[in-house]
Amino acid sequence: MDVWFWQLVHLLLRDGYRIARMPEHGDEIWLESGHWRRPTLVRLVRADFDWSRSLRLDIEYTWQFIRQMNGRKIGKGGRVVNVYVMAYPPVDDWEFLIAEPLPLSGAADGAFHTLLIHSGNTGEMLPRLEEMTGATLRPAPLVGEADPFAAAERLKHEVLTEWRRQREEERRIFEYGKPLFTRLLIVVQVAMFLILEWSGGSTDPSVLIHYGAKFNPLIEMGEWWRFLTPMFLHIGFLHLLTNTFALYYLGWTVERLYGSLRFLLIYTTAGFFGTLASFLFTPSISAGASGAIFGLFGALLYFGTVYRHLFFRTMGMNVISLIVVNLLFGLLVPGIDNAGHIGGLIGGFLAAGAVHLPKRVAWRRQMKALVAAALLAAAGLWVGFR
């Protein structure tokens, strides 16, 4: 059954599954599907339990582990398939343990299925596993390998090699670029803050307007450059401090993911869309990098549409939670330009879609994002200046 176990892993990998978790002892592997509409998480375990009590304890532990997992959402209609590969089943009654699936976060949000495959029921269990995973699982006889142990070790070595390759690929995704423009933008906004303070104070409306804050009457008179300059100005030290910290952490991540030039384009586009939304919906003077910073959130959301499982396994829920909390905070606290935040979020998402991710090409998606951004910007400018 060792050969069967590693063959099943190989067949799932061939059908588009990715290794999500692989403990060092190697007799347990977690794989995830690439299908976002119906996500499936498969746990394969090579184990021999003499008694059903050991099987029951392992099922319960795994079920509780799944229910408490952070960073991964099984989602509505998704499922977890917990598969035991055994030479022989437990000697006492065990069928009742796997007769019905267990719920995950409510009956509508997915189910936890358990299958037990042993030497006497493969013909019955494999079709059920195929139905649950959507994969074609037909282990073929190993030609030319008389030693099953050697065959199992070879298959295991191939899986471990794939696991190392996958981890290296993911590491490179997060370390593509160096945060050059992040540092430069922080220096620029701190320098501009000092200039504002030296010129009369960063909270003085006349000083802010003089140095390029968003001021609707002057934009309507033709000073279009005010769609970009507000992202470098801040009103008060606390405003500068919060945006600088946000730019440092978000910019560092986004610039490493997208590379410096893509990052700069995303940041400036998001800043433009943030100011445009503020111009359309708020008449007051405004300044700050918040719209551009929300655009970095948008870029991370777009990353999640390309690498869905990697996104939710690493930062996904934290990013979504921060977006929701900040938007709610902007709605509840007066004086915060929430229109600029939402505009920046949309602009950053569309800009990220237009430039896409390094070493990946998706011309259709990129053209759709570019056209959507251009149409949205044109519509906003037409409404604002008519």
Tab-separated table of C-alpha atoms in Angstrom:
chain	number	residue	atom	x	y	z
A	1	MET	CA	0.000	0.000	0.000
A	2	ASP	CA	3.005	2.336	0.270
A	3	VAL	CA	3.238	2.336	-3.521
A	4	TRP	CA	-0.497	3.048	-3.793
A	5	PHE	CA	-0.172	5.952	-1.382
A	6	TRP	CA	2.575	7.687	-3.365
A	7	GLN	CA	0.870	6.915	-6.653
A	8	LEU	CA	-2.276	8.672	-5.413
A	9	VAL	CA	-0.196	11.710	-4.502
A	10	HIS	CA	1.365	11.705	-7.977
A	11	LEU	CA	-2.012	11.419	-9.704
A	12	LEU	CA	-3.494	14.302	-7.689
A	13	LEU	CA	-0.482	16.482	-8.496
A	14	ARG	CA	-0.857	15.617	-12.175
A	15	ASP	CA	-4.524	16.668	-12.029
A	16	GLY	CA	-3.739	20.190	-10.826
A	17	TYR	CA	-3.501	19.768	-7.051
A	18	ARG	CA	-0.708	21.453	-5.134
A	19	ILE	CA	1.014	20.348	-1.949
A	20	ALA	CA	-0.277	22.549	0.858
A	21	ARG	CA	1.442	20.885	3.800
A	22	MET	CA	3.896	18.044	4.178
A	23	PRO	CA	5.100	17.114	7.680
A	24	GLU	CA	8.663	15.865	7.970
A	25	HIS	CA	7.749	12.257	8.734
A	26	GLY	CA	6.366	11.980	5.189
A	27	ASP	CA	3.416	9.631	5.808
A	28	GLU	CA	0.918	12.501	5.716
A	29	ILE	CA	0.405	14.964	2.850
A	30	TRP	CA	-2.115	17.785	2.402
A	31	LEU	CA	-3.031	18.811	-1.130
A	32	GLU	CA	-5.312	21.603	-2.370
A	33	SER	CA	-7.187	21.945	-5.601
A	34	GLY	CA	-6.777	24.894	-7.934
A	35	HIS	CA	-10.529	25.250	-8.500
A	36	TRP	CA	-11.711	28.425	-6.780
A	37	ARG	CA	-15.433	27.773	-7.238
A	38	ARG	CA	-15.336	24.480	-5.358
A	39	PRO	CA	-12.136	24.317	-3.333
A	40	THR	CA	-11.067	20.887	-2.136
A	41	LEU	CA	-8.463	20.102	0.486
A	42	VAL	CA	-7.228	16.504	0.537
A	43	ARG	CA	-5.363	14.927	3.425
A	44	LEU	CA	-3.656	11.645	2.510
A	45	VAL	CA	-2.373	9.506	5.391
A	46	ARG	CA	-0.423	6.287	5.165
A	47	ALA	CA	-1.245	4.601	8.471
A	48	ASP	CA	-2.240	1.231	9.933
A	49	PHE	CA	-4.578	1.404	12.926
A	50	ASP	CA	-5.236	-1.884	14.683
A	51	TRP	CA	-8.263	-0.552	16.551
A	52	SER	CA	-11.010	1.850	15.536
A	53	ARG	CA	-10.398	3.989	18.633
A	54	SER	CA	-7.099	5.211	17.146
A	55	LEU	CA	-8.876	5.957	13.870
A	56	ARG	CA	-11.640	7.865	15.660
A	57	LEU	CA	-9.155	9.991	17.622
A	58	ASP	CA	-7.223	10.897	14.467
A	59	ILE	CA	-10.436	11.828	12.612
A	60	GLU	CA	-11.609	14.023	15.494
A	61	TYR	CA	-8.220	15.714	15.841
A	62	THR	CA	-8.041	16.456	12.112
A	63	TRP	CA	-11.630	17.753	12.031
A	64	GLN	CA	-10.953	20.141	14.924
A	65	PHE	CA	-7.675	21.211	13.306
A	66	ILE	CA	-9.486	22.099	10.078
A	67	ARG	CA	-12.196	24.037	11.924
A	68	GLN	CA	-9.561	26.128	13.692
A	69	MET	CA	-7.286	26.731	10.708
A	70	ASN	CA	-6.338	30.342	10.096
A	71	GLY	CA	-5.537	31.746	6.664
A	72	ARG	CA	-7.461	29.162	4.640
A	73	LYS	CA	-11.151	29.352	3.780
A	74	ILE	CA	-12.771	26.174	2.554
A	75	GLY	CA	-15.763	28.183	1.429
A	76	LYS	CA	-19.346	27.397	0.548
A	77	GLY	CA	-19.579	24.154	-1.373
A	78	GLY	CA	-15.966	23.268	-0.609
A	79	ARG	CA	-14.868	20.119	1.082
A	80	VAL	CA	-12.093	18.416	2.980
A	81	VAL	CA	-11.383	14.798	2.060
A	82	ASN	CA	-9.526	12.896	4.763
A	83	VAL	CA	-8.102	9.710	3.204
A	84	TYR	CA	-6.448	6.835	5.079
A	85	VAL	CA	-4.431	4.311	3.055
A	86	MET	CA	-4.003	1.056	4.998
A	87	ALA	CA	-2.838	-2.446	4.356
A	88	TYR	CA	-5.667	-3.759	6.539
A	89	PRO	CA	-8.572	-1.979	8.290
A	90	PRO	CA	-9.004	-1.973	12.093
A	91	VAL	CA	-10.026	-5.326	13.517
A	92	ASP	CA	-13.188	-3.993	15.200
A	93	ASP	CA	-16.108	-1.972	13.798
A	94	TRP	CA	-14.986	1.204	12.030
A	95	GLU	CA	-17.433	1.767	9.155
A	96	PHE	CA	-19.760	3.934	11.272
A	97	LEU	CA	-16.916	6.436	11.776
A	98	ILE	CA	-16.858	7.375	8.085
A	99	ALA	CA	-20.493	6.799	7.189
A	100	GLU	CA	-21.476	10.501	7.277
A	101	PRO	CA	-19.450	13.668	6.599
A	102	LEU	CA	-18.828	16.129	9.408
A	103	PRO	CA	-19.853	19.801	9.018
A	104	LEU	CA	-17.398	22.646	8.547
A	105	SER	CA	-18.474	26.056	9.877
A	106	GLY	CA	-22.124	25.251	9.386
A	107	ALA	CA	-23.871	22.771	7.119
A	108	ALA	CA	-23.843	25.111	4.092
A	109	ASP	CA	-20.169	25.964	4.214
A	110	GLY	CA	-18.574	22.658	3.353
A	111	ALA	CA	-18.110	19.155	4.646
A	112	PHE	CA	-15.381	16.959	6.089
A	113	HIS	CA	-15.389	13.536	4.429
A	114	THR	CA	-13.349	10.535	5.530
A	115	LEU	CA	-12.420	7.591	3.319
A	116	LEU	CA	-10.513	4.477	4.321
A	117	ILE	CA	-8.765	2.659	1.485
A	118	HIS	CA	-7.282	-0.756	2.208
A	119	SER	CA	-6.134	-3.692	0.138
A	120	GLY	CA	-9.615	-5.194	0.017
A	121	ASN	CA	-11.764	-2.200	-1.030
A	122	THR	CA	-9.761	-0.208	-3.595
A	123	GLY	CA	-12.245	-0.978	-6.357
A	124	GLU	CA	-15.021	0.574	-4.284
A	125	MET	CA	-13.153	3.509	-2.754
A	126	LEU	CA	-11.237	4.872	-5.741
A	127	PRO	CA	-14.383	5.905	-7.681
A	128	ARG	CA	-15.669	7.694	-4.584
A	129	LEU	CA	-12.345	9.494	-4.172
A	130	GLU	CA	-12.386	10.442	-7.862
A	131	GLU	CA	-15.886	11.909	-7.458
A	132	MET	CA	-14.886	13.935	-4.396
A	133	THR	CA	-11.621	15.273	-5.814
A	134	GLY	CA	-12.569	15.617	-9.485
A	135	ALA	CA	-9.306	13.866	-10.389
A	136	THR	CA	-8.639	10.748	-12.422
A	137	LEU	CA	-7.113	8.226	-10.039
A	138	ARG	CA	-6.107	5.009	-11.773
A	139	PRO	CA	-2.819	3.761	-10.310
A	140	ALA	CA	-0.957	1.784	-12.962
A	141	PRO	CA	1.228	-1.274	-12.325
A	142	LEU	CA	4.885	-0.358	-11.960
A	143	VAL	CA	6.701	-1.953	-14.871
A	144	GLY	CA	10.269	-3.092	-14.329
A	145	GLU	CA	10.322	-2.604	-10.548
A	146	ALA	CA	10.086	-5.863	-8.665
A	147	ASP	CA	10.835	-4.339	-5.257
A	148	PRO	CA	7.745	-2.457	-3.941
A	149	PHE	CA	9.831	-0.737	-1.256
A	150	ALA	CA	12.231	0.666	-3.850
A	151	ALA	CA	9.294	1.795	-6.015
A	152	ALA	CA	7.681	3.559	-3.063
A	153	GLU	CA	10.954	5.286	-2.176
A	154	ARG	CA	11.383	6.479	-5.764
A	155	LEU	CA	7.865	7.906	-5.864
A	156	LYS	CA	8.375	9.530	-2.465
A	157	HIS	CA	11.618	11.126	-3.660
A	158	GLU	CA	9.818	12.582	-6.701
A	159	VAL	CA	7.093	14.059	-4.497
A	160	LEU	CA	9.654	15.564	-2.113
A	161	THR	CA	11.461	17.077	-5.098
A	162	GLU	CA	8.216	18.630	-6.295
A	163	TRP	CA	7.514	19.956	-2.778
A	164	ARG	CA	10.934	21.639	-2.630
A	165	ARG	CA	10.439	23.086	-6.134
A	166	GLN	CA	7.039	24.450	-5.159
A	167	ARG	CA	8.368	26.090	-1.990
A	168	GLU	CA	11.251	27.655	-3.919
A	169	GLU	CA	8.812	28.973	-6.525
A	170	GLU	CA	6.637	30.523	-3.808
A	171	ARG	CA	9.680	32.059	-2.132
A	172	ARG	CA	10.693	33.686	-5.408
A	173	ILE	CA	7.171	35.079	-5.883
A	174	PHE	CA	7.483	36.995	-2.605
A	175	GLU	CA	11.033	38.149	-3.275
A	176	TYR	CA	10.898	39.274	-6.908
A	177	GLY	CA	11.643	42.977	-6.374
A	178	LYS	CA	13.516	45.183	-3.941
A	179	PRO	CA	11.667	47.968	-2.099
A	180	LEU	CA	13.506	50.867	-3.760
A	181	PHE	CA	10.544	53.151	-4.495
A	182	THR	CA	8.956	52.401	-1.127
A	183	ARG	CA	11.957	53.929	0.607
A	184	LEU	CA	12.085	56.824	-1.856
A	185	LEU	CA	8.379	57.647	-1.421
A	186	ILE	CA	8.769	57.656	2.362
A	187	VAL	CA	11.692	60.082	2.063
A	188	VAL	CA	9.683	62.321	-0.291
A	189	GLN	CA	6.590	62.509	1.915
A	190	VAL	CA	8.655	63.162	5.047
A	191	ALA	CA	10.604	65.888	3.186
A	192	MET	CA	7.357	67.478	1.961
A	193	PHE	CA	5.979	67.427	5.503
A	194	LEU	CA	9.051	69.296	6.747
A	195	ILE	CA	8.679	71.831	3.923
A	196	LEU	CA	5.007	72.361	4.853
A	197	GLU	CA	5.920	72.875	8.509
A	198	TRP	CA	8.710	75.287	7.583
A	199	SER	CA	6.345	77.220	5.275
A	200	GLY	CA	3.713	77.875	7.915
A	201	GLY	CA	2.351	74.534	9.097
A	202	SER	CA	0.972	71.355	7.543
A	203	THR	CA	-2.486	72.088	8.964
A	204	ASP	CA	-2.721	75.557	7.411
A	205	PRO	CA	-5.163	75.383	4.443
A	206	SER	CA	-3.371	78.118	2.516
A	207	VAL	CA	-0.037	76.280	2.815
A	208	LEU	CA	-1.620	73.004	1.739
A	209	ILE	CA	-3.260	74.629	-1.289
A	210	HIS	CA	-0.018	76.371	-2.240
A	211	TYR	CA	1.901	73.093	-2.294
A	212	GLY	CA	-0.681	71.065	-4.224
A	213	ALA	CA	-3.445	69.759	-1.977
A	214	LYS	CA	-6.704	68.714	-3.586
A	215	PHE	CA	-8.804	71.877	-3.903
A	216	ASN	CA	-11.797	71.479	-6.198
A	217	PRO	CA	-12.082	75.097	-7.452
A	218	LEU	CA	-8.464	75.154	-8.635
A	219	ILE	CA	-8.791	71.719	-10.271
A	220	GLU	CA	-11.887	72.973	-12.098
A	221	MET	CA	-9.809	75.950	-13.285
A	222	GLY	CA	-7.353	73.592	-14.964
A	223	GLU	CA	-4.771	72.646	-12.345
A	224	TRP	CA	-4.932	68.959	-13.207
A	225	TRP	CA	-1.619	68.199	-11.521
A	226	ARG	CA	-3.527	68.355	-8.225
A	227	PHE	CA	-4.822	64.866	-9.000
A	228	LEU	CA	-1.311	63.579	-8.191
A	229	THR	CA	0.390	65.980	-5.798
A	230	PRO	CA	-1.919	65.421	-2.786
A	231	MET	CA	-0.494	61.926	-2.235
A	232	PHE	CA	2.814	63.485	-1.131
A	233	LEU	CA	1.310	65.906	1.420
A	234	HIS	CA	0.057	65.192	4.929
A	235	ILE	CA	-2.024	67.173	7.385
A	236	GLY	CA	-0.387	66.961	10.797
A	237	PHE	CA	2.248	64.657	12.247
A	238	LEU	CA	-0.178	61.850	13.193
A	239	HIS	CA	-1.456	61.710	9.603
A	240	LEU	CA	2.117	61.459	8.333
A	241	LEU	CA	3.070	58.835	10.914
A	242	THR	CA	0.151	56.469	10.191
A	243	ASN	CA	0.538	56.719	6.420
A	244	THR	CA	4.308	56.280	6.606
A	245	PHE	CA	3.976	53.080	8.614
A	246	ALA	CA	1.266	51.823	6.250
A	247	LEU	CA	3.402	52.641	3.206
A	248	TYR	CA	6.418	50.945	4.745
A	249	TYR	CA	4.674	47.626	5.444
A	250	LEU	CA	2.348	47.499	2.427
A	251	GLY	CA	4.816	49.034	-0.009
A	252	TRP	CA	7.535	46.616	1.048
A	253	THR	CA	5.231	43.660	0.315
A	254	VAL	CA	3.740	44.960	-2.940
A	255	GLU	CA	7.061	46.090	-4.398
A	256	ARG	CA	8.579	42.681	-3.665
A	257	LEU	CA	5.627	40.988	-5.374
A	258	TYR	CA	5.341	43.218	-8.441
A	259	GLY	CA	8.788	44.742	-8.880
A	260	SER	CA	9.687	48.421	-8.621
A	261	LEU	CA	8.323	49.793	-11.901
A	262	ARG	CA	4.999	47.987	-11.594
A	263	PHE	CA	4.767	49.119	-7.976
A	264	LEU	CA	5.331	52.762	-8.927
A	265	LEU	CA	2.667	52.585	-11.631
A	266	ILE	CA	0.181	50.956	-9.233
A	267	TYR	CA	0.911	53.514	-6.521
A	268	THR	CA	0.564	56.606	-8.724
A	269	THR	CA	-2.529	55.256	-10.509
A	270	ALA	CA	-4.175	54.508	-7.182
A	271	GLY	CA	-3.259	57.980	-5.938
A	272	PHE	CA	-4.846	59.523	-9.038
A	273	PHE	CA	-8.041	57.472	-8.652
A	274	GLY	CA	-8.195	58.312	-4.949
A	275	THR	CA	-7.960	62.055	-5.644
A	276	LEU	CA	-10.447	61.765	-8.506
A	277	ALA	CA	-12.996	60.054	-6.239
A	278	SER	CA	-12.416	62.690	-3.569
A	279	PHE	CA	-12.848	65.416	-6.206
A	280	LEU	CA	-16.186	63.908	-7.230
A	281	PHE	CA	-17.666	63.253	-3.804
A	282	THR	CA	-16.045	65.596	-1.244
A	283	PRO	CA	-15.750	69.390	-1.663
A	284	SER	CA	-13.267	69.929	1.178
A	285	ILE	CA	-9.494	70.340	0.911
A	286	SER	CA	-7.743	66.988	1.203
A	287	ALA	CA	-4.241	65.551	1.090
A	288	GLY	CA	-2.452	62.375	2.028
A	289	ALA	CA	-1.173	59.070	0.668
A	290	SER	CA	-4.199	57.132	1.918
A	291	GLY	CA	-5.738	56.663	-1.531
A	292	ALA	CA	-2.458	55.353	-2.946
A	293	ILE	CA	-1.976	53.123	0.096
A	294	PHE	CA	-5.452	51.668	-0.369
A	295	GLY	CA	-4.346	51.024	-3.932
A	296	LEU	CA	-1.656	48.755	-2.497
A	297	PHE	CA	-4.426	46.835	-0.765
A	298	GLY	CA	-6.088	46.591	-4.171
A	299	ALA	CA	-2.865	45.215	-5.667
A	300	LEU	CA	-2.747	42.542	-2.954
A	301	LEU	CA	-6.369	41.633	-3.697
A	302	TYR	CA	-5.473	41.251	-7.368
A	303	PHE	CA	-2.562	39.022	-6.375
A	304	GLY	CA	-5.155	36.907	-4.582
A	305	THR	CA	-7.090	36.415	-7.823
A	306	VAL	CA	-3.965	34.993	-9.495
A	307	TYR	CA	-2.560	32.962	-6.579
A	308	ARG	CA	-5.730	32.306	-4.628
A	309	HIS	CA	-4.517	29.528	-2.337
A	310	LEU	CA	-1.143	31.120	-1.705
A	311	PHE	CA	-2.892	34.410	-0.895
A	312	PHE	CA	-5.250	32.890	1.682
A	313	ARG	CA	-2.543	30.671	3.115
A	314	THR	CA	-0.281	33.654	3.832
A	315	MET	CA	-1.918	37.070	4.147
A	316	GLY	CA	-5.387	36.930	2.597
A	317	MET	CA	-7.647	37.171	5.630
A	318	ASN	CA	-5.422	39.825	7.233
A	319	VAL	CA	-5.579	41.974	4.078
A	320	ILE	CA	-9.365	41.657	3.768
A	321	SER	CA	-9.863	42.360	7.484
A	322	LEU	CA	-7.680	45.499	7.331
A	323	ILE	CA	-9.595	46.815	4.313
A	324	VAL	CA	-12.960	46.283	6.014
A	325	VAL	CA	-11.803	47.783	9.327
A	326	ASN	CA	-10.293	50.857	7.668
A	327	LEU	CA	-13.360	51.502	5.510
A	328	LEU	CA	-15.671	51.147	8.518
A	329	PHE	CA	-13.398	53.445	10.504
A	330	GLY	CA	-13.625	55.997	7.700
A	331	LEU	CA	-17.413	55.817	7.735
A	332	LEU	CA	-17.697	56.224	11.497
A	333	VAL	CA	-15.060	58.903	12.114
A	334	PRO	CA	-15.721	62.376	10.640
A	335	GLY	CA	-13.050	64.099	8.575
A	336	ILE	CA	-11.761	60.955	6.841
A	337	ASP	CA	-11.939	60.963	3.052
A	338	ASN	CA	-13.492	57.532	2.522
A	339	ALA	CA	-14.260	58.318	-1.119
A	340	GLY	CA	-10.534	58.713	-1.732
A	341	HIS	CA	-9.869	55.391	-0.002
A	342	ILE	CA	-12.399	53.515	-2.122
A	343	GLY	CA	-11.194	55.219	-5.290
A	344	GLY	CA	-7.601	54.276	-4.501
A	345	LEU	CA	-8.600	50.690	-3.765
A	346	ILE	CA	-10.324	50.364	-7.142
A	347	GLY	CA	-7.511	52.150	-8.970
A	348	GLY	CA	-4.845	49.948	-7.399
A	349	PHE	CA	-6.737	46.782	-8.275
A	350	LEU	CA	-7.195	47.836	-11.904
A	351	ALA	CA	-3.603	49.031	-12.232
A	352	ALA	CA	-2.335	45.724	-10.844
A	353	GLY	CA	-4.544	43.916	-13.350
A	354	ALA	CA	-3.150	46.017	-16.208
A	355	VAL	CA	0.522	45.389	-15.352
A	356	HIS	CA	-0.132	41.865	-14.005
A	357	LEU	CA	2.500	39.929	-12.079
A	358	PRO	CA	6.153	39.473	-13.071
A	359	LYS	CA	7.013	36.602	-15.412
A	360	ARG	CA	3.331	35.968	-16.083
A	361	VAL	CA	1.309	37.103	-19.084
A	362	ALA	CA	-2.481	37.268	-19.285
A	363	TRP	CA	-3.136	39.648	-22.172
A	364	ARG	CA	-6.918	39.329	-22.061
A	365	ARG	CA	-7.118	40.104	-18.349
A	366	GLN	CA	-4.599	42.910	-18.704
A	367	MET	CA	-6.493	44.531	-21.568
A	368	LYS	CA	-9.781	44.281	-19.670
A	369	ALA	CA	-8.234	45.951	-16.621
A	370	LEU	CA	-6.606	48.664	-18.751
A	371	VAL	CA	-9.831	49.432	-20.622
A	372	ALA	CA	-11.839	49.446	-17.381
A	373	ALA	CA	-9.368	51.851	-15.740
A	374	ALA	CA	-9.373	54.173	-18.761
A	375	LEU	CA	-13.175	54.209	-19.025
A	376	LEU	CA	-13.603	54.766	-15.289
A	377	ALA	CA	-11.091	57.629	-15.280
A	378	ALA	CA	-12.676	59.216	-18.360
A	379	ALA	CA	-16.166	58.924	-16.873
A	380	GLY	CA	-15.004	60.476	-13.597
A	381	LEU	CA	-13.307	63.369	-15.331
A	382	TRP	CA	-16.334	63.946	-17.568
A	383	VAL	CA	-18.696	64.030	-14.589
A	384	GLY	CA	-16.354	66.232	-12.567
A	385	PHE	CA	-15.763	68.853	-15.293
A	386	ARG	CA	-19.086	69.033	-17.059
